[in-house]
Amino acid sequence: MEKIEHLGIAVKDLDASNALFKKLLGEPHYKIEEVASEGVRTSFFKSGPNKIELLEATSENSPIAKFLEKKGEGIHHVAFAVDDIKAEIARLKGEGFTVLNEQPKKGADNKLVAFLHPRTTNGVLIELCQEAPSTKGDSA
Ligand code: ZN
């Protein structure tokens, strides 16, 4: 894995949290993106070379809604950048980690993503993300 790509933080109210993180970091978010398939609305902030993703649930069945119900607001996942997500999935499976989706899926921020079950990673949901090949005209 190359580096921590971003930290994901689950929030109840994205607009309120955007205002809060703007105060905290001194700069507003640089994008908002909804990932309908995951039932989330996300915003991204930069802090120097680092990124923070805020996640709000858009439906009751969203994994974020379930997380908030169980644990409340807070750090939801740690995302690592990888060069070859399929190779990393195979490697980590071989090491005994539980991969939640063995087929990488499209996440926010033009990334292909896969998640490791927190049960196998000391309680921390781990996201692997690889820059998606450019897919112009694929925004529908
Ligand atoms: Zn993320």
Short mmCIF file of N, CA and C and ligand atoms in Angstrom, two decimals:
data_model
loop_
_atom_site.label_atom_id
_atom_site.label_comp_id
_atom_site.label_asym_id
_atom_site.label_seq_id
_atom_site.Cartn_x
_atom_site.Cartn_y
_atom_site.Cartn_z
N MET A 1 0.85 -1.19 0.00
CA MET A 1 0.00 0.00 0.00
C MET A 1 0.89 1.24 0.00
N GLU A 2 0.42 2.25 -0.71
CA GLU A 2 1.29 3.42 -0.91
C GLU A 2 1.28 4.39 0.26
N LYS A 3 0.08 4.75 0.70
CA LYS A 3 -0.05 5.78 1.73
C LYS A 3 -1.49 5.80 2.18
N ILE A 4 -1.76 6.53 3.26
CA ILE A 4 -3.15 6.76 3.63
C ILE A 4 -3.71 7.77 2.63
N GLU A 5 -4.77 7.37 1.95
CA GLU A 5 -5.35 8.24 0.93
C GLU A 5 -6.28 9.26 1.58
N HIS A 6 -7.10 8.79 2.51
CA HIS A 6 -7.94 9.72 3.26
C HIS A 6 -8.48 9.02 4.51
N LEU A 7 -9.04 9.83 5.40
CA LEU A 7 -9.79 9.31 6.55
C LEU A 7 -11.25 9.59 6.28
N GLY A 8 -12.10 8.62 6.57
CA GLY A 8 -13.54 8.81 6.40
C GLY A 8 -14.19 9.01 7.76
N ILE A 9 -15.02 10.05 7.86
CA ILE A 9 -15.68 10.38 9.12
C ILE A 9 -17.19 10.39 8.89
N ALA A 10 -17.90 9.60 9.67
CA ALA A 10 -19.36 9.54 9.55
C ALA A 10 -19.97 10.71 10.31
N VAL A 11 -20.87 11.42 9.65
CA VAL A 11 -21.52 12.58 10.28
C VAL A 11 -23.04 12.49 10.08
N LYS A 12 -23.76 13.14 10.99
CA LYS A 12 -25.22 13.09 10.90
C LYS A 12 -25.74 14.12 9.91
N ASP A 13 -25.08 15.27 9.85
CA ASP A 13 -25.59 16.38 9.05
C ASP A 13 -24.42 16.97 8.27
N LEU A 14 -24.36 16.62 6.99
CA LEU A 14 -23.20 17.00 6.18
C LEU A 14 -23.02 18.52 6.11
N ASP A 15 -24.12 19.25 5.97
CA ASP A 15 -23.99 20.70 5.84
C ASP A 15 -23.41 21.31 7.10
N ALA A 16 -23.89 20.85 8.25
CA ALA A 16 -23.37 21.36 9.52
C ALA A 16 -21.90 20.98 9.68
N SER A 17 -21.55 19.76 9.28
CA SER A 17 -20.17 19.31 9.44
C SER A 17 -19.24 19.99 8.44
N ASN A 18 -19.76 20.32 7.27
CA ASN A 18 -18.94 21.08 6.32
C ASN A 18 -18.55 22.43 6.92
N ALA A 19 -19.51 23.05 7.59
CA ALA A 19 -19.22 24.35 8.21
C ALA A 19 -18.21 24.16 9.34
N LEU A 20 -18.37 23.10 10.11
CA LEU A 20 -17.46 22.83 11.22
C LEU A 20 -16.03 22.57 10.72
N PHE A 21 -15.91 21.73 9.70
CA PHE A 21 -14.57 21.39 9.21
C PHE A 21 -13.93 22.57 8.47
N LYS A 22 -14.75 23.44 7.92
CA LYS A 22 -14.20 24.65 7.32
C LYS A 22 -13.54 25.51 8.40
N LYS A 23 -14.21 25.61 9.55
CA LYS A 23 -13.62 26.36 10.67
C LYS A 23 -12.35 25.69 11.15
N LEU A 24 -12.41 24.37 11.26
CA LEU A 24 -11.28 23.60 11.78
C LEU A 24 -10.07 23.71 10.87
N LEU A 25 -10.28 23.54 9.57
CA LEU A 25 -9.15 23.44 8.64
C LEU A 25 -8.81 24.76 7.97
N GLY A 26 -9.71 25.73 8.08
CA GLY A 26 -9.44 27.04 7.51
C GLY A 26 -9.75 27.14 6.02
N GLU A 27 -10.28 26.04 5.45
CA GLU A 27 -10.65 26.05 4.04
C GLU A 27 -11.90 25.22 3.85
N PRO A 28 -12.74 25.63 2.91
CA PRO A 28 -13.96 24.84 2.68
C PRO A 28 -13.67 23.53 1.96
N HIS A 29 -14.66 22.66 1.95
CA HIS A 29 -14.53 21.41 1.18
C HIS A 29 -14.33 21.76 -0.28
N TYR A 30 -13.70 20.88 -1.03
CA TYR A 30 -13.48 21.16 -2.45
C TYR A 30 -14.40 20.37 -3.35
N LYS A 31 -15.13 19.43 -2.77
CA LYS A 31 -16.16 18.79 -3.59
C LYS A 31 -17.17 18.06 -2.72
N ILE A 32 -18.36 17.93 -3.29
CA ILE A 32 -19.42 17.13 -2.68
C ILE A 32 -19.84 16.11 -3.72
N GLU A 33 -20.02 14.91 -3.29
CA GLU A 33 -20.37 13.88 -4.25
C GLU A 33 -21.32 12.89 -3.60
N GLU A 34 -22.36 12.53 -4.32
CA GLU A 34 -23.27 11.52 -3.82
C GLU A 34 -22.95 10.19 -4.49
N VAL A 35 -22.86 9.13 -3.69
CA VAL A 35 -22.68 7.79 -4.25
C VAL A 35 -23.99 7.05 -3.96
N ALA A 36 -24.88 7.11 -4.93
CA ALA A 36 -26.24 6.61 -4.71
C ALA A 36 -26.23 5.12 -4.37
N SER A 37 -25.35 4.37 -5.01
CA SER A 37 -25.32 2.92 -4.79
C SER A 37 -24.98 2.59 -3.33
N GLU A 38 -24.28 3.48 -2.64
CA GLU A 38 -23.89 3.24 -1.26
C GLU A 38 -24.78 3.99 -0.27
N GLY A 39 -25.68 4.79 -0.79
CA GLY A 39 -26.56 5.56 0.09
C GLY A 39 -25.81 6.60 0.90
N VAL A 40 -24.82 7.24 0.28
CA VAL A 40 -24.06 8.27 1.00
C VAL A 40 -23.90 9.53 0.17
N ARG A 41 -23.77 10.64 0.91
CA ARG A 41 -23.35 11.90 0.33
C ARG A 41 -22.04 12.23 1.03
N THR A 42 -21.04 12.58 0.25
CA THR A 42 -19.72 12.79 0.82
C THR A 42 -19.22 14.19 0.49
N SER A 43 -18.34 14.70 1.33
CA SER A 43 -17.62 15.91 0.97
C SER A 43 -16.15 15.67 1.28
N PHE A 44 -15.29 16.36 0.55
CA PHE A 44 -13.85 16.16 0.71
C PHE A 44 -13.17 17.47 1.09
N PHE A 45 -12.25 17.34 2.02
CA PHE A 45 -11.42 18.46 2.48
C PHE A 45 -9.96 18.09 2.28
N LYS A 46 -9.15 19.12 2.09
CA LYS A 46 -7.70 18.91 2.06
C LYS A 46 -7.09 19.52 3.29
N SER A 47 -6.10 18.82 3.82
CA SER A 47 -5.28 19.39 4.87
C SER A 47 -3.85 19.11 4.46
N GLY A 48 -3.20 20.10 3.85
CA GLY A 48 -1.90 19.84 3.26
C GLY A 48 -2.04 18.72 2.24
N PRO A 49 -1.18 17.71 2.34
CA PRO A 49 -1.25 16.61 1.36
C PRO A 49 -2.33 15.59 1.71
N ASN A 50 -3.02 15.78 2.81
CA ASN A 50 -3.97 14.76 3.29
C ASN A 50 -5.41 15.13 2.98
N LYS A 51 -6.23 14.11 2.92
CA LYS A 51 -7.64 14.34 2.62
C LYS A 51 -8.53 13.74 3.71
N ILE A 52 -9.64 14.42 3.90
CA ILE A 52 -10.66 13.93 4.84
C ILE A 52 -11.97 13.86 4.08
N GLU A 53 -12.66 12.75 4.25
CA GLU A 53 -13.96 12.54 3.61
C GLU A 53 -15.02 12.52 4.70
N LEU A 54 -16.01 13.37 4.59
CA LEU A 54 -17.15 13.30 5.50
C LEU A 54 -18.25 12.52 4.80
N LEU A 55 -18.95 11.67 5.54
CA LEU A 55 -19.99 10.83 4.95
C LEU A 55 -21.30 10.98 5.70
N GLU A 56 -22.33 11.27 4.95
CA GLU A 56 -23.69 11.39 5.50
C GLU A 56 -24.56 10.34 4.83
N ALA A 57 -25.44 9.72 5.59
CA ALA A 57 -26.35 8.72 5.02
C ALA A 57 -27.45 9.42 4.22
N THR A 58 -27.83 8.83 3.10
CA THR A 58 -28.96 9.37 2.35
C THR A 58 -30.17 8.43 2.41
N SER A 59 -29.99 7.29 3.05
CA SER A 59 -31.14 6.39 3.25
C SER A 59 -30.93 5.60 4.53
N GLU A 60 -32.04 5.05 5.02
CA GLU A 60 -31.96 4.29 6.27
C GLU A 60 -31.14 3.02 6.13
N ASN A 61 -31.04 2.52 4.91
CA ASN A 61 -30.30 1.28 4.69
C ASN A 61 -28.83 1.51 4.40
N SER A 62 -28.45 2.76 4.38
CA SER A 62 -27.06 3.08 4.10
C SER A 62 -26.15 2.50 5.19
N PRO A 63 -24.98 1.99 4.81
CA PRO A 63 -24.03 1.53 5.83
C PRO A 63 -23.67 2.65 6.82
N ILE A 64 -23.74 3.89 6.36
CA ILE A 64 -23.43 5.01 7.26
C ILE A 64 -24.54 5.18 8.30
N ALA A 65 -25.79 5.00 7.88
CA ALA A 65 -26.90 5.09 8.83
C ALA A 65 -26.74 4.03 9.92
N LYS A 66 -26.33 2.83 9.50
CA LYS A 66 -26.16 1.75 10.48
C LYS A 66 -25.00 2.04 11.42
N PHE A 67 -23.94 2.57 10.86
CA PHE A 67 -22.76 2.92 11.67
C PHE A 67 -23.14 3.97 12.71
N LEU A 68 -23.86 5.02 12.28
CA LEU A 68 -24.24 6.10 13.20
C LEU A 68 -25.14 5.57 14.32
N GLU A 69 -26.02 4.67 13.94
CA GLU A 69 -26.93 4.08 14.92
C GLU A 69 -26.14 3.31 16.00
N LYS A 70 -25.15 2.55 15.55
CA LYS A 70 -24.40 1.71 16.47
C LYS A 70 -23.35 2.47 17.25
N LYS A 71 -22.63 3.35 16.57
CA LYS A 71 -21.44 3.96 17.19
C LYS A 71 -21.51 5.46 17.32
N GLY A 72 -22.43 6.09 16.62
CA GLY A 72 -22.46 7.55 16.64
C GLY A 72 -21.44 8.11 15.66
N GLU A 73 -21.33 9.43 15.65
CA GLU A 73 -20.41 10.07 14.72
C GLU A 73 -18.97 9.75 15.08
N GLY A 74 -18.12 9.76 14.08
CA GLY A 74 -16.70 9.53 14.35
C GLY A 74 -16.00 8.91 13.17
N ILE A 75 -14.76 8.51 13.39
CA ILE A 75 -13.98 7.93 12.30
C ILE A 75 -14.62 6.63 11.84
N HIS A 76 -14.89 6.57 10.56
CA HIS A 76 -15.61 5.44 9.99
C HIS A 76 -14.67 4.49 9.26
N HIS A 77 -13.71 5.03 8.53
CA HIS A 77 -12.74 4.16 7.85
C HIS A 77 -11.43 4.87 7.59
N VAL A 78 -10.41 4.05 7.36
CA VAL A 78 -9.11 4.53 6.93
C VAL A 78 -8.90 3.98 5.52
N ALA A 79 -8.59 4.88 4.59
CA ALA A 79 -8.44 4.46 3.19
C ALA A 79 -6.97 4.51 2.79
N PHE A 80 -6.52 3.43 2.18
CA PHE A 80 -5.15 3.36 1.68
C PHE A 80 -5.16 3.37 0.17
N ALA A 81 -4.25 4.13 -0.40
CA ALA A 81 -4.09 4.14 -1.86
C ALA A 81 -3.29 2.91 -2.27
N VAL A 82 -3.76 2.27 -3.33
CA VAL A 82 -3.03 1.12 -3.87
C VAL A 82 -2.91 1.31 -5.39
N ASP A 83 -1.88 0.69 -5.94
CA ASP A 83 -1.63 0.77 -7.39
C ASP A 83 -2.51 -0.19 -8.16
N ASP A 84 -2.66 -1.39 -7.58
CA ASP A 84 -3.35 -2.45 -8.29
C ASP A 84 -4.31 -3.11 -7.31
N ILE A 85 -5.54 -2.64 -7.32
CA ILE A 85 -6.48 -3.04 -6.27
C ILE A 85 -6.77 -4.55 -6.33
N LYS A 86 -6.83 -5.11 -7.52
CA LYS A 86 -7.13 -6.54 -7.61
C LYS A 86 -6.00 -7.37 -7.02
N ALA A 87 -4.78 -6.95 -7.28
CA ALA A 87 -3.62 -7.67 -6.72
C ALA A 87 -3.62 -7.54 -5.19
N GLU A 88 -3.96 -6.36 -4.68
CA GLU A 88 -3.98 -6.16 -3.22
C GLU A 88 -5.09 -7.00 -2.57
N ILE A 89 -6.24 -7.07 -3.23
CA ILE A 89 -7.33 -7.89 -2.69
C ILE A 89 -6.88 -9.34 -2.60
N ALA A 90 -6.24 -9.82 -3.65
CA ALA A 90 -5.77 -11.21 -3.65
C ALA A 90 -4.72 -11.42 -2.55
N ARG A 91 -3.82 -10.46 -2.42
CA ARG A 91 -2.77 -10.58 -1.41
C ARG A 91 -3.37 -10.61 0.00
N LEU A 92 -4.30 -9.69 0.25
CA LEU A 92 -4.86 -9.57 1.60
C LEU A 92 -5.75 -10.77 1.94
N LYS A 93 -6.47 -11.26 0.96
CA LYS A 93 -7.23 -12.50 1.18
C LYS A 93 -6.29 -13.63 1.58
N GLY A 94 -5.18 -13.71 0.88
CA GLY A 94 -4.18 -14.73 1.18
C GLY A 94 -3.63 -14.60 2.59
N GLU A 95 -3.61 -13.36 3.10
CA GLU A 95 -3.12 -13.11 4.46
C GLU A 95 -4.20 -13.35 5.51
N GLY A 96 -5.41 -13.69 5.05
CA GLY A 96 -6.46 -14.05 6.01
C GLY A 96 -7.45 -12.94 6.33
N PHE A 97 -7.36 -11.81 5.62
CA PHE A 97 -8.33 -10.74 5.87
C PHE A 97 -9.64 -11.06 5.14
N THR A 98 -10.75 -10.58 5.71
CA THR A 98 -12.04 -10.73 5.05
C THR A 98 -12.29 -9.51 4.17
N VAL A 99 -12.37 -9.76 2.87
CA VAL A 99 -12.64 -8.68 1.93
C VAL A 99 -14.15 -8.61 1.73
N LEU A 100 -14.74 -7.44 1.95
CA LEU A 100 -16.21 -7.31 1.88
C LEU A 100 -16.71 -7.37 0.44
N ASN A 101 -15.98 -6.78 -0.48
CA ASN A 101 -16.36 -6.90 -1.89
C ASN A 101 -15.13 -7.28 -2.70
N GLU A 102 -15.15 -8.48 -3.22
CA GLU A 102 -13.97 -8.94 -3.94
C GLU A 102 -13.86 -8.32 -5.32
N GLN A 103 -15.01 -7.88 -5.84
CA GLN A 103 -14.97 -7.09 -7.07
C GLN A 103 -14.87 -5.63 -6.67
N PRO A 104 -13.81 -4.94 -7.04
CA PRO A 104 -13.73 -3.52 -6.72
C PRO A 104 -14.94 -2.78 -7.27
N LYS A 105 -15.44 -1.82 -6.50
CA LYS A 105 -16.59 -1.06 -7.01
C LYS A 105 -16.25 0.41 -7.09
N LYS A 106 -17.12 1.14 -7.77
CA LYS A 106 -16.85 2.55 -7.97
C LYS A 106 -17.24 3.33 -6.71
N GLY A 107 -16.28 4.03 -6.14
CA GLY A 107 -16.55 4.84 -4.96
C GLY A 107 -16.55 6.31 -5.33
N ALA A 108 -16.52 7.15 -4.31
CA ALA A 108 -16.46 8.59 -4.54
C ALA A 108 -15.07 8.96 -5.06
N ASP A 109 -14.97 10.17 -5.61
CA ASP A 109 -13.66 10.73 -5.96
C ASP A 109 -12.97 9.94 -7.08
N ASN A 110 -13.77 9.38 -7.97
CA ASN A 110 -13.21 8.64 -9.11
C ASN A 110 -12.25 7.52 -8.70
N LYS A 111 -12.68 6.76 -7.70
CA LYS A 111 -11.83 5.67 -7.22
C LYS A 111 -12.53 4.32 -7.39
N LEU A 112 -11.71 3.31 -7.60
CA LEU A 112 -12.19 1.94 -7.44
C LEU A 112 -11.89 1.55 -6.01
N VAL A 113 -12.88 1.00 -5.32
CA VAL A 113 -12.68 0.75 -3.89
C VAL A 113 -13.06 -0.68 -3.51
N ALA A 114 -12.45 -1.13 -2.41
CA ALA A 114 -12.82 -2.39 -1.79
C ALA A 114 -12.61 -2.21 -0.28
N PHE A 115 -13.37 -2.96 0.50
CA PHE A 115 -13.31 -2.80 1.95
C PHE A 115 -12.92 -4.10 2.63
N LEU A 116 -12.20 -3.97 3.73
CA LEU A 116 -11.87 -5.13 4.57
C LEU A 116 -12.75 -5.09 5.80
N HIS A 117 -13.28 -6.23 6.17
CA HIS A 117 -14.16 -6.28 7.34
C HIS A 117 -13.39 -5.90 8.60
N PRO A 118 -13.97 -5.00 9.41
CA PRO A 118 -13.29 -4.55 10.64
C PRO A 118 -12.99 -5.70 11.62
N ARG A 119 -13.75 -6.77 11.50
CA ARG A 119 -13.52 -7.91 12.38
C ARG A 119 -12.09 -8.44 12.23
N THR A 120 -11.55 -8.31 11.02
CA THR A 120 -10.21 -8.86 10.78
C THR A 120 -9.12 -7.79 10.84
N THR A 121 -9.51 -6.55 11.18
CA THR A 121 -8.52 -5.46 11.19
C THR A 121 -8.63 -4.63 12.46
N ASN A 122 -8.71 -5.31 13.59
CA ASN A 122 -8.74 -4.63 14.89
C ASN A 122 -9.84 -3.58 15.00
N GLY A 123 -10.97 -3.89 14.38
CA GLY A 123 -12.12 -3.00 14.56
C GLY A 123 -12.15 -1.79 13.65
N VAL A 124 -11.18 -1.68 12.73
CA VAL A 124 -11.15 -0.52 11.84
C VAL A 124 -11.54 -0.96 10.43
N LEU A 125 -12.56 -0.33 9.89
CA LEU A 125 -12.92 -0.59 8.50
C LEU A 125 -11.82 -0.01 7.61
N ILE A 126 -11.26 -0.87 6.75
CA ILE A 126 -10.17 -0.44 5.86
C ILE A 126 -10.70 -0.37 4.44
N GLU A 127 -10.42 0.75 3.79
CA GLU A 127 -10.78 0.91 2.38
C GLU A 127 -9.50 0.88 1.55
N LEU A 128 -9.53 0.13 0.49
CA LEU A 128 -8.45 0.19 -0.50
C LEU A 128 -8.96 1.04 -1.63
N CYS A 129 -8.17 1.95 -2.14
CA CYS A 129 -8.65 2.69 -3.30
C CYS A 129 -7.57 2.91 -4.34
N GLN A 130 -8.01 2.74 -5.53
CA GLN A 130 -7.15 2.90 -6.69
C GLN A 130 -7.79 3.94 -7.59
N GLU A 131 -6.99 4.83 -8.10
CA GLU A 131 -7.48 5.83 -9.05
C GLU A 131 -8.14 5.09 -10.21
N ALA A 132 -9.40 5.42 -10.50
CA ALA A 132 -10.09 4.71 -11.58
C ALA A 132 -9.57 5.20 -12.92
N PRO A 133 -9.49 4.28 -13.88
CA PRO A 133 -9.11 4.73 -15.21
C PRO A 133 -10.14 5.78 -15.66
N SER A 134 -9.71 6.77 -16.36
CA SER A 134 -10.60 7.86 -16.75
C SER A 134 -11.77 7.30 -17.56
N THR A 135 -12.98 7.68 -17.14
CA THR A 135 -14.18 7.14 -17.78
C THR A 135 -15.10 8.29 -18.16
N LYS A 136 -14.71 9.01 -19.18
CA LYS A 136 -15.51 10.15 -19.61
C LYS A 136 -16.83 9.68 -20.19
N GLY A 137 -17.90 10.39 -19.85
CA GLY A 137 -19.20 10.02 -20.38
C GLY A 137 -19.84 8.87 -19.61
N ASP A 138 -19.25 8.55 -18.47
CA ASP A 138 -19.75 7.44 -17.67
C ASP A 138 -20.38 7.97 -16.38
N SER A 139 -20.80 9.22 -16.39
CA SER A 139 -21.23 9.83 -15.13
C SER A 139 -22.70 9.53 -14.82
N ALA A 140 -23.43 8.98 -15.77
CA ALA A 140 -24.83 8.63 -15.51
C ALA A 140 -24.85 7.36 -14.70
ZN ZN B 1 -13.44 6.65 1.81
#
